[in-house]
Coordinates of C-alpha atoms and ligand atoms in Angstrom, one line a residue:
M1 CA 85.6 49.0 129.6
T2 CA 87.6 50.2 126.7
H3 CA 87.6 53.9 125.9
A4 CA 86.8 57.1 127.9
V5 CA 87.0 60.6 126.4
V6 CA 87.5 63.7 128.5
L7 CA 86.5 67.0 126.9
G8 CA 88.8 69.8 127.9
A9 CA 92.4 69.7 129.3
G10 CA 91.9 72.2 132.1
M11 CA 92.6 71.1 135.7
A12 CA 89.3 69.2 136.0
G13 CA 89.9 67.4 132.7
L14 CA 93.5 66.4 133.6
L15 CA 92.6 65.0 137.0
T16 CA 89.6 63.2 135.5
A17 CA 91.9 61.6 132.9
R18 CA 94.2 60.4 135.6
V19 CA 91.4 58.8 137.5
L20 CA 89.8 57.2 134.3
S21 CA 93.2 55.7 133.4
E22 CA 92.7 53.2 136.3
F23 CA 89.4 52.0 134.9
Y24 CA 89.5 52.3 131.0
E25 CA 91.9 50.7 128.6
H26 CA 92.3 54.0 126.7
V27 CA 91.6 57.5 127.8
T28 CA 91.7 60.4 125.3
V29 CA 91.7 64.1 126.4
V30 CA 90.4 66.4 123.7
E31 CA 91.4 70.1 123.9
R32 CA 90.8 73.0 121.5
D33 CA 94.0 74.8 122.3
R34 CA 97.4 73.6 121.2
L35 CA 98.9 72.4 124.4
P36 CA 102.2 74.1 125.1
D37 CA 105.3 72.1 126.2
S38 CA 106.2 74.8 128.7
P39 CA 104.3 76.6 131.5
I40 CA 102.9 79.5 129.5
Q41 CA 99.5 81.1 129.2
R42 CA 97.0 79.7 126.7
K43 CA 93.8 81.1 125.2
G44 CA 91.4 78.5 126.6
I45 CA 92.3 79.4 130.2
P46 CA 91.9 83.2 130.3
Q47 CA 91.7 82.9 134.1
G48 CA 95.3 81.8 134.1
R49 CA 96.4 85.4 134.0
H50 CA 94.7 86.0 137.4
L51 CA 95.7 84.9 140.8
H52 CA 95.4 81.1 141.3
S53 CA 95.9 79.9 144.8
F54 CA 95.8 76.1 145.2
L55 CA 94.2 75.5 148.6
S56 CA 95.9 73.1 151.0
R57 CA 93.2 70.5 150.6
G58 CA 93.7 70.5 146.8
C59 CA 97.4 70.1 147.1
H60 CA 97.0 67.0 149.4
L61 CA 94.5 65.6 146.9
I62 CA 96.7 66.0 143.8
E63 CA 99.5 64.3 145.8
E64 CA 97.2 61.3 146.1
L65 CA 96.8 61.2 142.4
F66 CA 100.4 62.1 141.5
P67 CA 102.7 61.0 144.3
G68 CA 105.7 63.4 144.6
I69 CA 104.1 66.2 142.6
R70 CA 104.3 68.8 145.4
D71 CA 108.1 68.3 145.7
E72 CA 108.2 68.5 141.9
L73 CA 106.5 71.9 142.0
V74 CA 108.9 73.2 144.7
D75 CA 112.0 71.8 142.8
A76 CA 110.8 73.6 139.7
G77 CA 110.5 76.9 141.5
A78 CA 107.2 77.2 143.3
N79 CA 107.2 78.9 146.7
V80 CA 105.9 77.1 149.6
V81 CA 104.7 78.1 153.1
D82 CA 104.9 74.8 155.0
D83 CA 106.1 75.6 158.5
G84 CA 102.9 77.1 159.9
D85 CA 104.7 80.4 160.4
L86 CA 102.2 83.1 159.7
S87 CA 104.6 86.0 159.6
C88 CA 104.8 85.7 155.9
V89 CA 101.0 85.6 155.4
Y90 CA 98.9 88.8 155.8
T91 CA 95.2 88.2 155.8
R92 CA 92.6 90.8 156.5
I93 CA 88.9 90.1 156.2
G94 CA 86.3 92.7 157.1
A95 CA 87.8 94.7 159.9
Y96 CA 89.9 91.8 161.1
E97 CA 93.6 91.0 160.6
M98 CA 94.4 87.4 161.1
N99 CA 96.9 86.5 163.8
R100 CA 100.4 86.5 162.4
S101 CA 102.6 86.2 165.5
E102 CA 102.0 82.5 166.3
K103 CA 102.3 79.2 164.5
F104 CA 99.8 76.6 163.5
A105 CA 99.6 73.5 165.7
D106 CA 99.3 71.2 162.6
P107 CA 101.3 72.9 159.9
A108 CA 101.3 69.8 157.7
A109 CA 97.6 70.2 157.1
L110 CA 98.0 73.9 156.0
V111 CA 100.7 74.0 153.4
F112 CA 100.5 76.7 150.8
Y113 CA 102.1 76.1 147.4
L114 CA 102.4 79.4 145.6
A115 CA 102.7 79.2 141.8
S116 CA 100.9 80.5 138.7
R117 CA 98.1 78.6 137.0
P118 CA 100.1 77.8 133.8
F119 CA 102.9 76.5 136.0
V120 CA 100.7 74.2 138.1
E121 CA 98.7 73.0 135.1
F122 CA 101.9 72.3 133.1
H123 CA 103.3 70.1 135.8
V124 CA 100.0 68.2 136.3
R125 CA 99.6 67.8 132.5
R126 CA 103.1 66.4 132.3
R127 CA 102.3 63.8 134.9
V128 CA 99.0 62.9 133.0
A129 CA 100.9 62.6 129.7
A130 CA 103.2 60.1 131.3
V131 CA 100.3 57.8 132.1
R132 CA 100.7 54.9 129.7
N133 CA 97.1 54.7 128.5
V134 CA 96.2 58.4 128.3
K135 CA 96.6 60.4 125.1
F136 CA 95.9 64.0 124.2
V137 CA 94.2 65.2 121.0
D138 CA 94.8 69.0 121.1
H139 CA 93.8 71.7 118.6
H140 CA 90.4 70.0 118.2
D141 CA 87.0 71.6 119.0
V142 CA 84.4 69.4 120.6
T143 CA 81.1 70.0 118.8
E144 CA 78.9 67.8 120.9
P145 CA 78.5 64.2 122.2
T146 CA 76.9 61.6 119.9
V147 CA 74.1 59.3 120.8
V148 CA 72.3 56.2 119.7
A149 CA 68.6 56.4 120.6
R150 CA 68.3 59.2 123.2
D151 CA 69.3 57.4 126.4
R152 CA 73.0 56.6 125.8
V153 CA 76.0 58.7 124.7
T154 CA 78.3 56.8 122.4
G155 CA 81.0 59.2 121.5
V156 CA 81.8 62.7 120.6
L157 CA 82.1 64.9 117.4
L158 CA 85.3 66.8 117.0
V159 CA 86.5 69.3 114.5
N160 CA 90.2 69.7 113.7
R161 CA 90.9 73.4 114.0
A162 CA 93.7 73.4 111.5
T163 CA 91.9 71.5 108.7
G164 CA 88.2 71.9 109.6
E165 CA 87.9 68.2 109.3
A166 CA 85.1 66.6 111.4
T167 CA 85.6 63.3 113.1
A168 CA 83.3 61.1 115.2
M169 CA 85.2 59.5 118.1
D170 CA 83.5 56.4 119.8
A171 CA 83.6 56.2 123.6
D172 CA 82.2 54.1 126.4
L173 CA 82.2 57.2 128.6
V174 CA 82.3 60.9 127.8
V175 CA 83.1 63.4 130.5
D176 CA 82.4 67.1 129.9
A177 CA 85.2 69.2 131.5
M178 CA 85.0 72.2 129.2
G179 CA 84.7 74.8 131.9
R180 CA 82.4 77.6 132.5
A181 CA 81.0 77.8 129.0
A182 CA 79.0 74.7 129.8
R183 CA 77.7 73.1 126.7
T184 CA 75.9 70.1 128.2
P185 CA 72.7 71.9 129.1
A186 CA 72.0 72.8 125.5
F187 CA 72.8 69.3 124.4
L188 CA 70.4 67.8 126.9
E189 CA 67.7 70.2 125.9
K190 CA 68.2 69.2 122.2
L191 CA 67.7 65.5 123.2
G192 CA 64.5 66.3 125.1
Y193 CA 65.9 66.0 128.6
G194 CA 65.4 69.6 129.4
R195 CA 68.1 71.8 131.1
P196 CA 69.2 71.3 134.7
S197 CA 68.0 73.8 137.2
E198 CA 70.8 76.3 138.2
H199 CA 71.9 78.0 141.5
R200 CA 73.6 81.3 140.9
S201 CA 75.7 83.2 143.4
P202 CA 74.8 86.8 144.0
A203 CA 78.3 88.2 143.9
N204 CA 79.8 89.7 140.8
W205 CA 83.3 91.1 141.0
A206 CA 85.4 92.6 138.3
Y207 CA 89.1 91.7 138.5
S208 CA 92.4 93.2 137.3
S209 CA 95.6 91.2 137.6
Q210 CA 99.2 91.7 136.6
L211 CA 102.4 89.7 136.8
L212 CA 105.1 91.7 138.5
S213 CA 108.7 91.6 139.4
I214 CA 109.4 93.1 142.9
P215 CA 112.9 93.9 144.2
A216 CA 114.1 91.2 146.6
G217 CA 113.2 92.2 150.2
A218 CA 110.8 95.0 149.2
I219 CA 107.9 92.9 150.6
A220 CA 108.4 90.6 153.6
E221 CA 105.2 88.6 153.0
K222 CA 104.7 85.8 150.5
M223 CA 100.9 85.9 150.6
V224 CA 98.7 88.9 151.1
M225 CA 94.9 88.7 151.0
V226 CA 92.8 91.8 151.8
E227 CA 89.0 91.7 151.8
P228 CA 87.8 94.7 153.8
G229 CA 84.1 94.5 152.8
K230 CA 81.8 97.6 153.2
G231 CA 81.9 98.3 149.4
L232 CA 85.7 98.6 149.4
P233 CA 87.9 96.9 146.8
R234 CA 89.8 93.8 147.6
A235 CA 93.3 92.9 146.7
A236 CA 95.7 90.0 146.8
L237 CA 99.5 89.7 146.2
V238 CA 101.2 86.4 146.0
A239 CA 104.9 85.4 145.4
Y240 CA 104.8 83.0 142.5
E241 CA 107.6 80.8 141.0
H242 CA 110.9 82.3 139.9
D243 CA 110.7 85.6 141.7
T244 CA 107.5 86.7 140.0
W245 CA 104.5 88.1 141.8
I246 CA 100.8 88.4 141.0
L247 CA 98.8 91.4 142.0
T248 CA 95.0 91.1 141.7
V249 CA 92.6 93.9 142.6
G250 CA 88.9 93.7 142.3
Q251 CA 85.7 95.5 143.1
S252 CA 82.1 94.8 142.9
A253 CA 81.0 95.2 139.2
A254 CA 78.4 97.7 140.6
H255 CA 81.2 100.0 141.6
G256 CA 82.6 100.3 138.2
E257 CA 84.9 98.8 135.5
P258 CA 88.1 97.1 136.6
P259 CA 91.2 99.1 136.1
T260 CA 93.1 98.5 132.8
D261 CA 96.4 99.9 133.8
R262 CA 98.9 99.8 136.6
A263 CA 98.1 103.2 137.9
G264 CA 94.4 102.2 138.2
M265 CA 95.3 99.0 139.9
L266 CA 97.5 100.8 142.4
A267 CA 94.8 103.3 143.1
L268 CA 92.4 100.4 144.1
A269 CA 95.2 98.7 146.1
E270 CA 95.8 102.0 148.0
R271 CA 92.2 101.8 149.3
C272 CA 92.7 98.5 151.0
M273 CA 96.3 97.3 151.3
P274 CA 98.5 98.0 154.3
S275 CA 101.1 100.8 153.8
S276 CA 104.1 98.5 154.2
I277 CA 103.0 96.4 151.3
L278 CA 102.0 99.4 149.2
S279 CA 105.5 100.8 149.4
G280 CA 106.9 97.5 148.1
L281 CA 104.3 97.4 145.4
R282 CA 105.3 100.9 144.1
S283 CA 108.8 99.5 143.3
A284 CA 107.4 96.7 141.2
Q285 CA 108.0 96.3 137.5
P286 CA 105.2 94.9 135.3
L287 CA 106.1 91.6 133.4
E288 CA 102.8 91.4 131.5
D289 CA 99.9 93.6 130.5
V290 CA 97.0 94.0 132.9
A291 CA 94.4 91.2 132.5
I292 CA 90.7 91.8 133.2
F293 CA 88.0 89.3 134.3
N294 CA 84.5 90.5 134.5
N295 CA 82.2 87.9 135.8
T296 CA 82.9 86.0 139.0
A297 CA 79.3 84.9 139.6
G298 CA 79.2 81.2 140.5
V299 CA 76.8 78.7 138.8
W300 CA 75.9 75.2 140.1
R301 CA 74.0 73.1 137.5
R302 CA 71.9 70.6 139.4
Y303 CA 72.3 67.5 137.2
D304 CA 71.7 65.5 140.4
R305 CA 68.1 66.8 140.4
M306 CA 67.2 66.0 136.8
P307 CA 64.7 63.2 136.7
R308 CA 66.5 61.6 133.7
F309 CA 70.0 61.8 132.3
P310 CA 71.6 59.9 129.4
A311 CA 73.9 57.0 130.3
R312 CA 77.7 57.2 129.8
L313 CA 77.9 61.0 130.1
L314 CA 79.3 62.9 133.1
V315 CA 80.0 66.5 133.8
I316 CA 82.8 67.7 136.1
G317 CA 84.7 70.8 137.2
D318 CA 83.5 74.3 136.3
A319 CA 81.1 72.8 133.7
L320 CA 79.2 71.3 136.7
C321 CA 79.8 74.0 139.2
S322 CA 81.9 77.2 138.9
L323 CA 82.5 78.6 142.3
N324 CA 83.1 82.3 142.9
P325 CA 86.8 82.5 142.0
I326 CA 87.6 85.0 144.7
Y327 CA 87.6 82.1 147.2
G328 CA 90.2 80.2 145.1
Q329 CA 88.4 76.9 145.5
G330 CA 87.9 75.8 141.9
M331 CA 91.0 73.5 141.4
T332 CA 90.5 72.0 144.8
M333 CA 86.8 71.3 144.0
A334 CA 87.9 69.7 140.7
A335 CA 90.2 67.4 142.7
L336 CA 87.4 66.5 145.1
E337 CA 85.1 65.7 142.2
A338 CA 87.8 63.6 140.5
L339 CA 88.2 61.5 143.6
A340 CA 84.4 61.2 143.9
L341 CA 84.6 59.8 140.3
Q342 CA 87.2 57.3 141.4
D343 CA 84.9 56.1 144.2
Y344 CA 82.0 55.9 141.8
L345 CA 83.9 53.8 139.3
R346 CA 85.5 51.6 142.0
D347 CA 81.9 50.7 143.1
G348 CA 81.3 49.7 139.5
Q349 CA 78.5 52.2 139.1
D350 CA 77.0 53.2 135.8
E351 CA 74.2 55.7 136.8
P352 CA 75.4 59.3 136.2
Q353 CA 73.0 60.7 138.8
R354 CA 74.7 58.7 141.6
F355 CA 77.9 60.5 140.6
F356 CA 76.2 63.9 140.6
R357 CA 74.6 63.2 144.0
A358 CA 78.0 62.1 145.4
V359 CA 79.6 65.3 144.1
A360 CA 76.8 67.5 145.4
K361 CA 77.8 66.4 148.9
H362 CA 81.2 68.0 148.3
I363 CA 79.9 71.1 146.6
G364 CA 76.9 71.8 148.9
P365 CA 78.7 73.0 152.1
T366 CA 81.3 75.1 150.1
W367 CA 78.5 76.6 148.1
A368 CA 76.6 77.5 151.2
M369 CA 79.7 79.0 152.8
N370 CA 80.3 81.1 149.7
Q371 CA 76.7 82.3 149.6
A372 CA 76.9 83.5 153.1
N373 CA 80.2 85.4 152.5
D374 CA 79.0 86.8 149.1
R375 CA 75.9 88.2 150.8
G376 CA 78.0 89.7 153.6
P377 CA 77.3 89.7 157.3
S378 CA 75.2 92.8 157.2
S379 CA 72.9 92.0 154.3
V380 CA 69.3 91.9 155.2
D381 CA 67.8 89.1 153.1
R382 CA 64.7 87.5 154.5
R383 CA 65.0 84.6 152.0
R384 CA 68.3 83.5 153.4
S385 CA 68.0 80.0 154.8
A386 CA 68.6 79.4 158.5
R387 CA 71.7 77.5 157.6
T388 CA 73.1 80.4 155.6
R389 CA 72.4 82.8 158.5
V390 CA 74.2 80.5 161.0
V391 CA 77.2 80.2 158.7
T392 CA 77.3 84.0 158.3
W393 CA 77.1 84.7 162.0
T394 CA 79.6 82.2 163.0
M395 CA 82.1 83.2 160.3
N396 CA 81.9 86.9 161.3
K397 CA 82.4 86.2 165.0
A398 CA 85.2 83.7 164.3
L399 CA 87.0 86.3 162.2
K400 CA 86.9 88.7 165.0
A401 CA 88.3 86.2 167.5
A402 CA 90.9 85.0 165.0
E403 CA 92.8 88.3 165.3
H404 CA 94.2 87.2 168.6
D405 CA 93.5 83.5 169.0
I406 CA 95.7 81.2 167.0
V407 CA 93.4 78.2 167.6
V408 CA 90.5 80.1 165.9
T409 CA 92.9 81.4 163.2
E410 CA 94.0 77.9 162.4
R411 CA 90.4 76.6 162.3
F412 CA 89.5 79.5 160.0
F413 CA 92.4 78.7 157.6
R414 CA 91.4 75.0 157.7
V415 CA 87.8 75.8 156.8
T416 CA 88.7 78.3 154.0
S417 CA 91.3 75.9 152.7
L418 CA 88.6 73.2 152.5
V419 CA 90.6 71.0 154.9
D420 CA 87.7 71.0 157.3
P421 CA 84.0 71.4 156.5
P422 CA 82.4 74.8 157.4
T423 CA 80.5 73.1 160.2
R424 CA 83.8 72.9 162.1
L425 CA 83.4 76.7 162.7
Q426 CA 80.3 75.7 164.7
D427 CA 82.0 73.3 167.1
P428 CA 80.7 74.1 170.7
A429 CA 84.3 74.3 172.0
L430 CA 85.3 76.7 169.3
I431 CA 82.2 78.8 169.7
A432 CA 83.1 79.2 173.4
R433 CA 86.6 80.4 172.5
V434 CA 85.0 82.7 169.9
I435 CA 82.7 84.3 172.5
V436 CA 85.5 84.8 175.0
G437 CA 87.6 86.3 172.2
N438 CA 84.8 88.6 171.1
L439 CA 84.2 89.8 174.7
R440 CA 87.8 90.6 175.2
R441 CA 87.9 92.4 172.0
R442 CA 84.8 94.4 172.9
R443 CA 86.5 95.4 176.2
F444 CA 89.5 96.4 174.2
S445 CA 87.5 98.3 171.5
S446 CA 85.6 100.4 174.0
S447 CA 88.8 101.8 175.3
T448 CA 90.5 102.4 171.9
A449 CA 87.6 102.7 169.4
P450 CA 89.5 101.4 166.4
S451 CA 88.3 101.7 162.9
W452 CA 89.5 99.5 160.0
R453 CA 91.2 102.4 158.4
T454 CA 93.5 102.9 161.3
T455 CA 94.1 99.3 162.0
G456 CA 97.5 99.0 160.3
R457 CA 98.9 101.8 162.6
L458 CA 96.8 100.6 165.4
A459 CA 98.0 97.0 165.0
R460 CA 101.6 98.2 165.4
R461 CA 100.7 100.3 168.4
R462 CA 98.8 97.4 169.8
A463 CA 101.7 95.0 169.2
A464 CA 104.0 97.4 171.0
S465 CA 101.7 97.9 174.0
E466 CA 99.9 94.5 174.4
A467 CA 101.2 91.2 175.6
P468 CA 100.3 88.4 173.3
H469 CA 97.4 86.2 174.3
Ligands
FAD501 C1 89.4 84.8 137.4 C2 89.4 83.4 138.0 C3 90.3 83.2 139.0 C4 90.4 81.9 139.6 N1 91.2 81.7 140.7 C5 91.3 80.4 141.2 C6 92.1 80.2 142.3 O1 92.8 81.1 142.9 N2 92.2 78.9 142.8 C7 91.5 77.9 142.2 O2 91.5 76.8 142.7 N3 90.6 78.1 141.2 C8 90.5 79.4 140.7 N4 89.7 79.6 139.6 C9 88.9 78.4 139.1 C10 89.7 77.5 138.3 O3 90.3 78.1 137.2 C11 88.8 76.3 137.8 O4 87.8 76.0 138.7 C12 89.6 75.1 137.6 O5 90.6 75.3 136.7 C13 88.7 73.9 137.0 O6 88.2 74.3 135.8 P1 87.9 73.3 134.6 O7 89.0 72.4 134.3 O8 86.6 72.7 134.9 O9 87.7 74.4 133.5 P2 88.9 75.2 132.7 O10 90.1 75.3 133.6 O11 88.2 76.5 132.3 O12 89.2 74.3 131.5 C14 88.3 74.1 130.4 C15 89.1 73.5 129.2 O13 88.2 73.1 128.2 C16 88.7 73.6 127.0 N5 87.5 73.7 126.1 C17 86.5 74.6 126.3 N6 85.6 74.4 125.3 C18 86.1 73.4 124.4 C19 85.7 72.8 123.2 N7 84.5 73.2 122.7 N8 86.4 71.9 122.7 C20 87.6 71.5 123.3 N9 88.1 72.0 124.4 C21 87.3 73.0 125.0 C22 89.4 74.9 127.3 O14 90.3 75.3 126.3 C23 90.1 74.6 128.6 O15 91.3 74.0 128.4 C24 89.6 80.8 139.1 C25 88.7 81.1 138.0 C26 88.6 82.4 137.5 C27 87.6 82.6 136.4

């Protein structure tokens, strides 16, 4: 096989190019932005101004594709939490604060690399650019794939953004990695294939994010994630590379527009962040303007269910399935899909729907878990599948137990970091622990009647008065 073309140099496009370089003599990555030679924001990745956490599973997967890249990120300035010590991680979901006083039994599986999206993408792009048979054609717009007859894609049409000149580039394989804008459905419709059916997630959050500088020592944590539920805003604060921090606050779009200034962001943070972190936040200095993102709804295009699909065309990354970004899974899913592509090509396969079916096995459980969380444990929706209801119930009870039980906490982090599948929250042994944890909590609750608003204070009182479990 001679030439493969990847459309889009986002994370999915980069990882795909790396995989294709093993199977094709030449790989070209076409990107409409001018690709910067330093880790800076670019127009084609507006989400790069928002919190990007790279889940542990994704970090392990990129290490498989680019050995040594994790050390490279740390050497270049990324923060890392790799010792299983939860004292620098504050997580609150619903009414429950995750255990912070103990350590993970298997810290190697749950390593958090904390760095901005432009930083991570830059380092991955540099590794891809060093692959002998990969080249980048930037500042070119992809118009659409080209075809002979209707059943086989044979290349792609590009337009040089500087000159307006159009070029046809021949290819033995074209992979659409152009992100959420998703051009392939319209292309398929034009060819007479029809559009893929779509699953859409119900949640729609509006985000505001800002890059900050925070005086050293003002905040003890490196990672703060707060999702109180019950119509309240959510917020996250993460220590990025080179002493920068990202603050992201969000609320359901139904509750109003996202704040456009620092005061508005602080006002939302004050409704959900613990007071110790808020006082550090008040001493922060902004490094960039506030960025807004308005549409977090996920979309999964079911190419795997289309009766016919043209040969030599694949779709990957957000163009195939954009997950609700509040769960921070997109880059990890892109890595899983790239490795599924590696398996597909190793098996010598040439039937796109086999690839889409293989990828659907990765997306399906994560999509179901997100659906359950998006709808929330209290939502009454008779159309919810039994599977979604089970996932919702188990997740809620596990969260409750995870306040005190490090085994449950660790399992929770492993599932939400995509290290383990969501079904691991339904292991009989874990459920037994969860039930015991919940009974203990109920006994405790009936004597103290806590509410989530008082939990910060309460947690300190509890810590002082209670022996650890
Ligand atoms: C607000 C927000 C926050 C997120 N937070 C996280 C997080 O914390 N963790 C995480 O893992 N994921 C997160 N994600 C998801 C993550 O950004 C993506 O899932 C991941 O980058 C994979 O995307 P992609 O490469 O498929 O698309 P993108 O990253 O969107 O890349 C698409 C590329 O295609 C190019 N392109 C588009 N159209 C054309 C064209 N016509 N011609 C040429 N080039 C084109 C674009 O310029 C861009 O470079 C977040 C997403 C959003 C929206």
